[in-house]
Amino acid sequence: MPHFRFNLPLAWMRCTAICSGVWLVTTAALASAPEARLLLDASREAGRVNLLIRTTVDAPYSVIWAVLTDYNNTAKWVPGMERSVVLKRRPGGAIVEQSGQANVLFFHLAINSVVDVQELPPDRIEVKLVRGDFKRLDGAYELKKLGNTDERYELRWQGQLELSAAVPGFVAQPLLANNLKKSFEGLVQEMERRARAAP
């Protein structure tokens, strides 16, 4: 089960104002920093957090797809992810176990999950929860070619997440959004690194 590493009564007294402020600052920074190239939208619906993130990637399609489906090595370039292992490979997908940390301010949440990944080339990869520290986890990566070149794509992920732990919504939203942002940054950096290294 997920565990928190903070004193709940003290954290609760401080969290509403701080988390709200940090969430607004984080969202503004994502929207205004041109170097980030990330657009992130997050909202709460009952206990679920709806997330949409998109960015541009300067890399060929083959490189982007290879990084997205390199599940055994994902932890090497995604910050906060400590382990990513294929439990079962099958045509068109895999069962993948992943574990790591999601952090925002003084909240540190250990997250473990097993997901069913469906590869739908050329432009979609769907992810659904099998078991783990979520009540709900489903979403999809989508790729869209930009312009007439094979060197620039829009990459997006859209989905819904709900933690099993009793995490207040105003904490869960920035926690999961921050984790997704860092994951995307790590993926894009690896894609563009591989593209630059290609002969």
Coordinates of N, CA and C in Angstrom, one line a residue:
M1 N 0.8 -1.2 0.0 CA 0.0 0.0 0.0 C 0.9 1.3 0.0
P2 N 0.4 2.4 -0.6 CA 1.2 3.6 -0.5 C 1.3 4.1 0.9
H3 N 2.4 4.8 1.1 CA 2.6 5.3 2.4 C 3.1 6.8 2.3
F4 N 2.7 7.6 3.3 CA 3.1 9.0 3.3 C 4.2 9.2 4.3
R5 N 5.1 10.1 4.0 CA 6.2 10.4 4.9 C 6.1 11.8 5.4
F6 N 5.0 12.1 6.1 CA 4.9 13.4 6.7 C 3.9 13.3 7.8
N7 N 3.9 14.3 8.7 CA 3.0 14.4 9.8 C 1.7 14.9 9.4
L8 N 0.6 14.1 9.4 CA -0.6 14.5 8.8 C -1.3 15.7 9.4
P9 N -1.4 15.8 10.8 CA -2.0 17.0 11.3 C -1.3 18.3 11.0
L10 N 0.0 18.3 11.0 CA 0.7 19.5 10.7 C 0.6 19.8 9.2
A11 N 0.7 18.7 8.4 CA 0.6 18.9 6.9 C -0.8 19.5 6.6
W12 N -1.8 18.9 7.2 CA -3.2 19.3 6.9 C -3.4 20.8 7.2
M13 N -2.8 21.3 8.3 CA -3.0 22.7 8.6 C -2.4 23.6 7.6
R14 N -1.3 23.2 7.0 CA -0.5 24.1 6.1 C -0.9 23.9 4.6
C15 N -1.5 22.7 4.3 CA -1.5 22.3 2.9 C -2.5 23.1 2.0
T16 N -3.6 23.5 2.5 CA -4.6 24.1 1.5 C -4.0 25.3 0.8
A17 N -3.5 26.2 1.6 CA -3.0 27.5 1.0 C -1.7 27.2 0.2
I18 N -0.8 26.3 0.7 CA 0.5 26.1 0.0 C 0.3 25.3 -1.2
C19 N -0.5 24.2 -1.2 CA -0.7 23.4 -2.4 C -1.4 24.2 -3.4
S20 N -2.4 24.9 -3.1 CA -3.2 25.7 -4.1 C -2.2 26.7 -4.7
G21 N -1.4 27.4 -3.9 CA -0.5 28.4 -4.5 C 0.5 27.7 -5.4
V22 N 1.1 26.6 -5.0 CA 2.1 25.9 -5.8 C 1.5 25.4 -7.1
W23 N 0.2 24.9 -7.0 CA -0.4 24.4 -8.2 C -0.6 25.5 -9.2
L24 N -1.0 26.7 -8.8 CA -1.2 27.8 -9.7 C 0.1 28.3 -10.3
V25 N 1.2 28.3 -9.4 CA 2.5 28.7 -9.9 C 3.0 27.7 -10.9
T26 N 2.8 26.4 -10.6 CA 3.3 25.4 -11.6 C 2.6 25.4 -12.9
T27 N 1.3 25.6 -12.8 CA 0.5 25.7 -14.1 C 0.9 26.9 -14.9
A28 N 1.1 28.0 -14.3 CA 1.5 29.2 -15.0 C 2.9 29.1 -15.6
A29 N 3.8 28.4 -14.9 CA 5.1 28.2 -15.4 C 5.1 27.3 -16.6
L30 N 4.3 26.3 -16.6 CA 4.2 25.4 -17.7 C 3.6 26.1 -18.9
A31 N 2.7 27.0 -18.7 CA 2.1 27.7 -19.8 C 3.0 28.7 -20.4
S32 N 3.9 29.3 -19.6 CA 4.6 30.5 -20.0 C 6.1 30.2 -20.4
A33 N 6.6 29.0 -20.0 CA 8.0 28.7 -20.3 C 8.1 28.1 -21.7
P34 N 8.6 28.9 -22.7 CA 8.7 28.3 -24.0 C 9.6 27.1 -24.2
E35 N 10.7 27.1 -23.3 CA 11.6 26.0 -23.5 C 11.0 24.7 -23.0
A36 N 10.0 24.7 -22.1 CA 9.4 23.5 -21.7 C 8.5 22.8 -22.7
R37 N 7.8 23.6 -23.6 CA 7.0 23.1 -24.6 C 5.9 22.2 -24.1
L38 N 5.6 22.2 -22.8 CA 4.6 21.4 -22.3 C 3.3 22.1 -22.0
L39 N 2.2 21.6 -22.3 CA 0.9 22.1 -22.0 C 0.2 21.1 -21.1
L40 N -0.2 21.4 -19.9 CA -0.7 20.5 -19.0 C -2.1 21.0 -18.5
D41 N -3.1 20.2 -18.5 CA -4.4 20.5 -18.0 C -4.8 19.4 -17.0
A42 N -5.2 19.9 -15.8 CA -5.6 18.9 -14.8 C -6.9 19.4 -14.1
S43 N -7.8 18.5 -13.8 CA -9.0 18.8 -13.1 C -9.4 17.6 -12.3
R44 N -10.3 17.9 -11.3 CA -10.8 16.8 -10.4 C -12.2 16.6 -10.7
E45 N -12.6 15.3 -10.6 CA -14.0 14.9 -10.8 C -14.3 13.8 -9.8
A46 N -15.0 14.1 -8.7 CA -15.2 13.2 -7.6 C -13.8 12.9 -7.0
G47 N -13.4 11.6 -6.9 CA -12.1 11.2 -6.4 C -11.1 11.1 -7.5
R48 N -11.5 11.3 -8.8 CA -10.5 11.1 -9.9 C -9.8 12.4 -10.3
V49 N -8.6 12.3 -10.8 CA -7.9 13.4 -11.4 C -7.8 13.2 -12.9
N50 N -8.4 14.1 -13.7 CA -8.3 14.0 -15.1 C -7.0 14.8 -15.6
L51 N -6.2 14.2 -16.4 CA -5.0 14.8 -16.8 C -4.8 14.7 -18.3
L52 N -4.4 15.8 -18.9 CA -4.1 15.9 -20.3 C -2.7 16.7 -20.4
I53 N -1.8 16.1 -21.0 CA -0.5 16.8 -21.2 C -0.1 16.5 -22.7
R54 N 0.5 17.6 -23.3 CA 1.0 17.4 -24.6 C 2.3 18.2 -24.8
T55 N 3.1 17.8 -25.8 CA 4.3 18.5 -26.0 C 4.8 18.2 -27.5
T56 N 5.7 18.9 -28.0 CA 6.3 18.6 -29.3 C 7.6 17.9 -29.0
V57 N 7.9 16.9 -29.9 CA 9.2 16.2 -29.8 C 9.9 16.3 -31.1
D58 N 11.2 16.7 -31.1 CA 12.0 16.7 -32.3 C 12.8 15.4 -32.4
A59 N 12.1 14.4 -33.0 CA 12.7 13.1 -33.2 C 11.9 12.4 -34.2
P60 N 12.5 11.4 -34.9 CA 11.7 10.6 -35.9 C 10.7 9.7 -35.2
Y61 N 9.7 9.3 -35.9 CA 8.7 8.4 -35.4 C 9.3 7.2 -34.8
S62 N 10.2 6.6 -35.5 CA 10.8 5.3 -35.0 C 11.4 5.4 -33.7
V63 N 12.1 6.5 -33.4 CA 12.7 6.8 -32.1 C 11.7 7.0 -31.0
I64 N 10.7 7.8 -31.3 CA 9.6 8.1 -30.3 C 8.9 6.8 -29.9
W65 N 8.5 6.0 -30.9 CA 7.8 4.7 -30.6 C 8.7 3.7 -29.8
A66 N 10.0 3.7 -30.2 CA 10.9 2.8 -29.5 C 11.1 3.2 -28.0
V67 N 11.1 4.5 -27.7 CA 11.3 4.9 -26.3 C 10.0 4.6 -25.6
L68 N 8.8 4.9 -26.1 CA 7.5 4.6 -25.5 C 7.3 3.2 -25.1
T69 N 7.9 2.3 -26.0 CA 7.7 0.8 -25.8 C 8.9 0.1 -25.2
D70 N 9.9 0.9 -24.7 CA 11.1 0.3 -24.1 C 10.8 0.2 -22.6
Y71 N 9.9 -0.7 -22.2 CA 9.4 -0.7 -20.8 C 10.4 -1.1 -19.8
N72 N 11.3 -2.0 -20.2 CA 12.3 -2.5 -19.2 C 13.3 -1.4 -18.9
N73 N 13.4 -0.4 -19.7 CA 14.4 0.7 -19.4 C 13.8 2.0 -19.0
T74 N 12.5 2.1 -18.9 CA 11.8 3.4 -18.7 C 12.3 4.0 -17.4
A75 N 12.6 3.3 -16.4 CA 13.1 3.8 -15.1 C 14.4 4.6 -15.2
K76 N 15.2 4.3 -16.3 CA 16.5 5.0 -16.5 C 16.3 6.4 -16.8
W77 N 15.2 6.8 -17.4 CA 15.1 8.2 -17.8 C 13.8 8.9 -17.3
V78 N 13.0 8.2 -16.6 CA 11.8 8.9 -16.0 C 12.1 9.2 -14.5
P79 N 12.2 10.5 -14.1 CA 12.5 10.8 -12.7 C 11.5 10.3 -11.8
G80 N 11.9 9.8 -10.6 CA 11.0 9.2 -9.7 C 10.6 7.8 -9.8
M81 N 10.8 7.2 -11.1 CA 10.5 5.8 -11.3 C 11.8 5.0 -10.9
E82 N 11.6 4.0 -10.1 CA 12.7 3.2 -9.6 C 12.8 1.9 -10.2
R83 N 11.7 1.4 -10.8 CA 11.6 0.0 -11.4 C 10.6 0.0 -12.5
S84 N 10.9 -0.7 -13.6 CA 10.0 -0.9 -14.6 C 10.4 -2.2 -15.3
V85 N 9.5 -3.2 -15.2 CA 9.8 -4.6 -15.7 C 8.6 -5.2 -16.4
V86 N 8.9 -5.8 -17.6 CA 7.9 -6.5 -18.3 C 7.6 -7.8 -17.7
L87 N 6.4 -8.1 -17.2 CA 6.1 -9.3 -16.6 C 5.6 -10.3 -17.7
K88 N 5.0 -9.8 -18.8 CA 4.6 -10.7 -19.8 C 4.5 -9.9 -21.1
R89 N 5.1 -10.5 -22.2 CA 5.1 -9.8 -23.5 C 4.2 -10.6 -24.4
R90 N 3.4 -9.9 -25.2 CA 2.5 -10.6 -26.2 C 2.4 -9.8 -27.4
P91 N 2.0 -10.3 -28.5 CA 1.8 -9.5 -29.7 C 0.9 -8.3 -29.4
G92 N 1.4 -7.1 -29.7 CA 0.6 -5.9 -29.5 C 0.5 -5.4 -28.1
G93 N 1.4 -5.8 -27.2 CA 1.3 -5.3 -25.9 C 2.1 -6.0 -24.9
A94 N 1.9 -5.6 -23.6 CA 2.7 -6.2 -22.5 C 2.0 -5.9 -21.2
I95 N 2.3 -6.7 -20.2 CA 2.0 -6.5 -18.8 C 3.2 -5.9 -18.1
V96 N 3.1 -4.7 -17.6 CA 4.3 -4.1 -17.0 C 4.1 -3.7 -15.6
E97 N 5.1 -4.0 -14.8 CA 5.1 -3.6 -13.4 C 6.1 -2.4 -13.2
Q98 N 5.6 -1.4 -12.5 CA 6.4 -0.2 -12.3 C 6.2 0.3 -10.8
S99 N 7.3 0.9 -10.3 CA 7.2 1.4 -8.9 C 8.1 2.6 -8.9
G100 N 7.8 3.5 -7.9 CA 8.5 4.8 -7.8 C 7.9 5.7 -6.8
Q101 N 8.3 7.0 -6.9 CA 7.9 8.0 -5.9 C 7.2 9.1 -6.6
A102 N 6.1 9.6 -6.1 CA 5.5 10.9 -6.6 C 5.7 11.9 -5.4
N103 N 6.2 13.1 -5.8 CA 6.5 14.1 -4.8 C 6.0 15.5 -5.1
V104 N 5.5 16.2 -4.1 CA 5.2 17.6 -4.3 C 5.3 18.2 -2.9
L105 N 6.1 19.2 -2.8 CA 6.3 19.9 -1.5 C 6.8 18.8 -0.4
F106 N 6.1 18.7 0.7 CA 6.5 17.8 1.7 C 5.7 16.4 1.6
F107 N 5.0 16.2 0.5 CA 4.3 15.0 0.3 C 5.2 14.1 -0.5
H108 N 5.4 12.8 0.0 CA 6.1 11.8 -0.7 C 5.3 10.5 -0.7
L109 N 4.9 10.1 -1.9 CA 4.0 9.0 -2.0 C 4.7 7.9 -2.8
A110 N 4.8 6.7 -2.2 CA 5.3 5.5 -2.9 C 4.2 4.9 -3.7
I111 N 4.4 4.7 -5.0 CA 3.4 4.2 -5.9 C 3.9 2.9 -6.6
N112 N 3.1 1.9 -6.5 CA 3.4 0.6 -7.3 C 2.2 0.3 -8.1
S113 N 2.4 -0.2 -9.3 CA 1.3 -0.6 -10.1 C 1.7 -1.6 -11.2
V114 N 0.7 -2.4 -11.6 CA 0.9 -3.3 -12.7 C -0.1 -2.9 -13.8
V115 N 0.3 -2.6 -15.0 CA -0.6 -2.1 -16.0 C -0.5 -3.0 -17.3
D116 N -1.7 -3.0 -18.0 CA -1.8 -3.7 -19.2 C -1.6 -2.6 -20.3
V117 N -0.6 -2.8 -21.2 CA -0.3 -1.9 -22.2 C -0.7 -2.5 -23.6
Q118 N -1.5 -1.7 -24.3 CA -2.0 -2.2 -25.6 C -1.3 -1.2 -26.7
E119 N -0.5 -1.8 -27.5 CA 0.2 -1.0 -28.6 C -0.7 -1.0 -29.8
L120 N -1.1 0.2 -30.3 CA -2.0 0.3 -31.5 C -1.3 1.2 -32.5
P121 N -0.2 0.7 -33.1 CA 0.5 1.5 -34.1 C -0.4 1.9 -35.3
P122 N -0.1 3.1 -35.8 CA 1.1 3.9 -35.7 C 1.1 5.0 -34.6
D123 N -0.1 5.2 -34.0 CA -0.2 6.5 -33.3 C -0.8 6.4 -31.9
R124 N -1.0 5.2 -31.3 CA -1.7 5.1 -30.0 C -1.2 4.0 -29.2
I125 N -1.0 4.2 -27.9 CA -0.7 3.2 -26.9 C -1.6 3.4 -25.7
E126 N -2.4 2.4 -25.4 CA -3.4 2.5 -24.3 C -2.8 1.8 -23.0
V127 N -3.2 2.4 -21.9 CA -2.7 1.8 -20.6 C -3.9 1.7 -19.6
K128 N -4.0 0.5 -19.1 CA -5.1 0.2 -18.1 C -4.5 -0.5 -16.9
L129 N -5.1 -0.2 -15.7 CA -4.6 -0.8 -14.5 C -5.0 -2.2 -14.4
V130 N -4.1 -3.0 -13.9 CA -4.3 -4.4 -13.6 C -4.5 -4.5 -12.0
R131 N -3.5 -4.0 -11.3 CA -3.5 -3.9 -9.9 C -2.5 -2.9 -9.4
G132 N -2.6 -2.5 -8.1 CA -1.6 -1.6 -7.6 C -2.2 -0.5 -6.7
D133 N -1.5 0.6 -6.5 CA -1.9 1.6 -5.6 C -2.8 2.7 -6.2
F134 N -3.7 2.2 -7.1 CA -4.7 3.1 -7.7 C -6.0 2.4 -7.7
K135 N -7.1 3.2 -7.5 CA -8.4 2.7 -7.7 C -8.7 2.7 -9.2
R136 N -8.1 3.7 -9.9 CA -8.3 3.8 -11.3 C -7.1 4.4 -12.0
L137 N -6.7 3.8 -13.1 CA -5.6 4.3 -13.9 C -5.9 3.8 -15.3
D138 N -6.3 4.7 -16.2 CA -6.5 4.4 -17.6 C -6.2 5.6 -18.4
G139 N -5.6 5.4 -19.5 CA -5.2 6.6 -20.4 C -4.6 6.1 -21.6
A140 N -4.1 7.0 -22.4 CA -3.4 6.6 -23.7 C -2.5 7.7 -24.1
Y141 N -1.4 7.2 -24.7 CA -0.4 8.1 -25.5 C -0.9 8.2 -26.9
E142 N -0.8 9.4 -27.5 CA -1.2 9.6 -28.9 C -0.1 10.4 -29.6
L143 N 0.2 10.0 -30.8 CA 1.2 10.7 -31.6 C 0.6 11.4 -32.8
K144 N 1.0 12.6 -33.2 CA 0.5 13.3 -34.3 C 1.7 13.9 -35.0
K145 N 1.8 13.6 -36.3 CA 2.9 14.2 -37.1 C 2.6 15.7 -37.3
L146 N 3.7 16.5 -37.2 CA 3.6 18.0 -37.4 C 4.3 18.4 -38.7
G147 N 3.6 19.0 -39.6 CA 4.3 19.4 -40.9 C 4.5 18.2 -41.8
N148 N 5.5 18.5 -42.7 CA 5.8 17.5 -43.8 C 7.0 16.7 -43.5
T149 N 7.6 16.8 -42.3 CA 8.8 16.1 -41.9 C 8.5 15.0 -41.0
D150 N 9.4 14.0 -40.9 CA 9.3 12.9 -40.0 C 10.1 13.2 -38.8
E151 N 10.5 14.5 -38.5 CA 11.4 14.8 -37.4 C 10.7 15.6 -36.3
R152 N 9.4 15.8 -36.4 CA 8.7 16.6 -35.4 C 7.3 16.0 -35.2
Y153 N 6.9 15.7 -33.9 CA 5.6 15.1 -33.6 C 5.0 15.8 -32.4
E154 N 3.7 15.8 -32.3 CA 3.1 16.1 -31.0 C 2.8 14.8 -30.3
L155 N 3.2 14.8 -29.0 CA 3.0 13.6 -28.2 C 2.1 14.1 -27.0
R156 N 1.0 13.3 -26.8 CA 0.1 13.7 -25.7 C -0.3 12.4 -24.9
W157 N -0.6 12.7 -23.7 CA -1.2 11.6 -22.8 C -2.4 12.2 -22.2
Q158 N -3.5 11.4 -22.2 CA -4.7 11.8 -21.6 C -5.3 10.6 -20.8
G159 N -5.7 10.8 -19.6 CA -6.3 9.7 -18.8 C -6.9 10.2 -17.5
Q160 N -7.3 9.2 -16.7 CA -7.9 9.4 -15.4 C -7.1 8.6 -14.4
L161 N -6.9 9.2 -13.2 CA -6.2 8.5 -12.2 C -6.9 8.7 -10.9
E162 N -7.0 7.7 -10.0 CA -7.5 7.8 -8.7 C -6.7 7.0 -7.8
L163 N -6.1 7.6 -6.8 CA -5.2 6.8 -5.8 C -6.1 6.0 -4.9
S164 N -5.5 4.9 -4.4 CA -6.2 4.1 -3.4 C -6.1 4.7 -2.0
A165 N -5.0 5.4 -1.8 CA -4.8 6.0 -0.5 C -5.8 7.2 -0.3
A166 N -6.1 7.5 0.9 CA -7.0 8.6 1.2 C -6.2 9.9 1.1
V167 N -6.0 10.3 -0.1 CA -5.3 11.6 -0.4 C -6.3 12.7 -0.7
P168 N -6.3 13.8 0.0 CA -7.2 14.9 -0.4 C -7.1 15.3 -1.8
G169 N -8.2 15.6 -2.5 CA -8.1 16.0 -3.9 C -7.2 17.1 -4.2
F170 N -7.1 18.1 -3.3 CA -6.3 19.3 -3.6 C -4.8 18.9 -3.4
V171 N -4.5 17.8 -2.9 CA -3.1 17.3 -2.9 C -2.9 16.3 -4.0
A172 N -3.9 15.4 -4.3 CA -3.7 14.4 -5.4 C -3.5 15.1 -6.7
Q173 N -4.3 16.2 -7.0 CA -4.2 16.8 -8.3 C -2.7 17.3 -8.6
P174 N -2.1 18.2 -7.7 CA -0.8 18.6 -8.1 C 0.2 17.5 -8.0
L175 N 0.0 16.5 -7.1 CA 0.9 15.4 -6.9 C 1.0 14.6 -8.2
L176 N -0.1 14.2 -8.8 CA -0.2 13.4 -10.0 C 0.2 14.2 -11.2
A177 N -0.2 15.5 -11.2 CA 0.2 16.4 -12.4 C 1.7 16.6 -12.4
N178 N 2.3 16.8 -11.3 CA 3.8 17.0 -11.2 C 4.5 15.8 -11.6
N179 N 4.0 14.6 -11.2 CA 4.6 13.4 -11.6 C 4.5 13.1 -13.1
L180 N 3.4 13.4 -13.7 CA 3.2 13.3 -15.1 C 4.1 14.2 -15.9
K181 N 4.2 15.5 -15.4 CA 5.1 16.4 -16.0 C 6.6 15.9 -16.1
K182 N 7.0 15.5 -14.9 CA 8.4 15.0 -14.9 C 8.6 13.7 -15.8
S183 N 7.6 12.9 -15.8 CA 7.7 11.7 -16.7 C 7.8 12.1 -18.1
F184 N 7.0 13.1 -18.5 CA 7.0 13.5 -19.9 C 8.4 14.2 -20.3
E185 N 8.9 15.0 -19.4 CA 10.2 15.6 -19.6 C 11.2 14.6 -19.8
G186 N 11.2 13.5 -19.0 CA 12.2 12.5 -19.1 C 12.1 11.7 -20.4
L187 N 10.9 11.4 -20.8 CA 10.6 10.7 -22.1 C 11.1 11.5 -23.2
V188 N 10.8 12.8 -23.3 CA 11.1 13.6 -24.4 C 12.7 13.8 -24.5
Q189 N 13.3 14.0 -23.3 CA 14.8 14.1 -23.3 C 15.4 12.9 -23.9
E190 N 14.9 11.7 -23.5 CA 15.5 10.5 -24.0 C 15.3 10.3 -25.5
M191 N 14.1 10.7 -26.0 CA 13.8 10.6 -27.4 C 14.7 11.5 -28.2
E192 N 14.9 12.8 -27.8 CA 15.7 13.7 -28.5 C 17.2 13.3 -28.4
R193 N 17.6 12.8 -27.2 CA 19.0 12.3 -27.1 C 19.2 11.2 -28.1
R194 N 18.3 10.2 -28.2 CA 18.5 9.1 -29.2 C 18.5 9.7 -30.6
A195 N 17.7 10.7 -30.9 CA 17.6 11.2 -32.3 C 19.0 11.9 -32.6
R196 N 19.5 12.6 -31.6 CA 20.8 13.3 -31.9 C 21.9 12.3 -32.1
A197 N 21.9 11.2 -31.4 CA 22.9 10.1 -31.4 C 22.8 9.3 -32.6
A198 N 21.7 9.3 -33.4 CA 21.6 8.4 -34.5 C 22.5 8.9 -35.6
P199 N 23.1 7.9 -36.4 CA 24.0 8.3 -37.5 C 23.3 9.0 -38.6

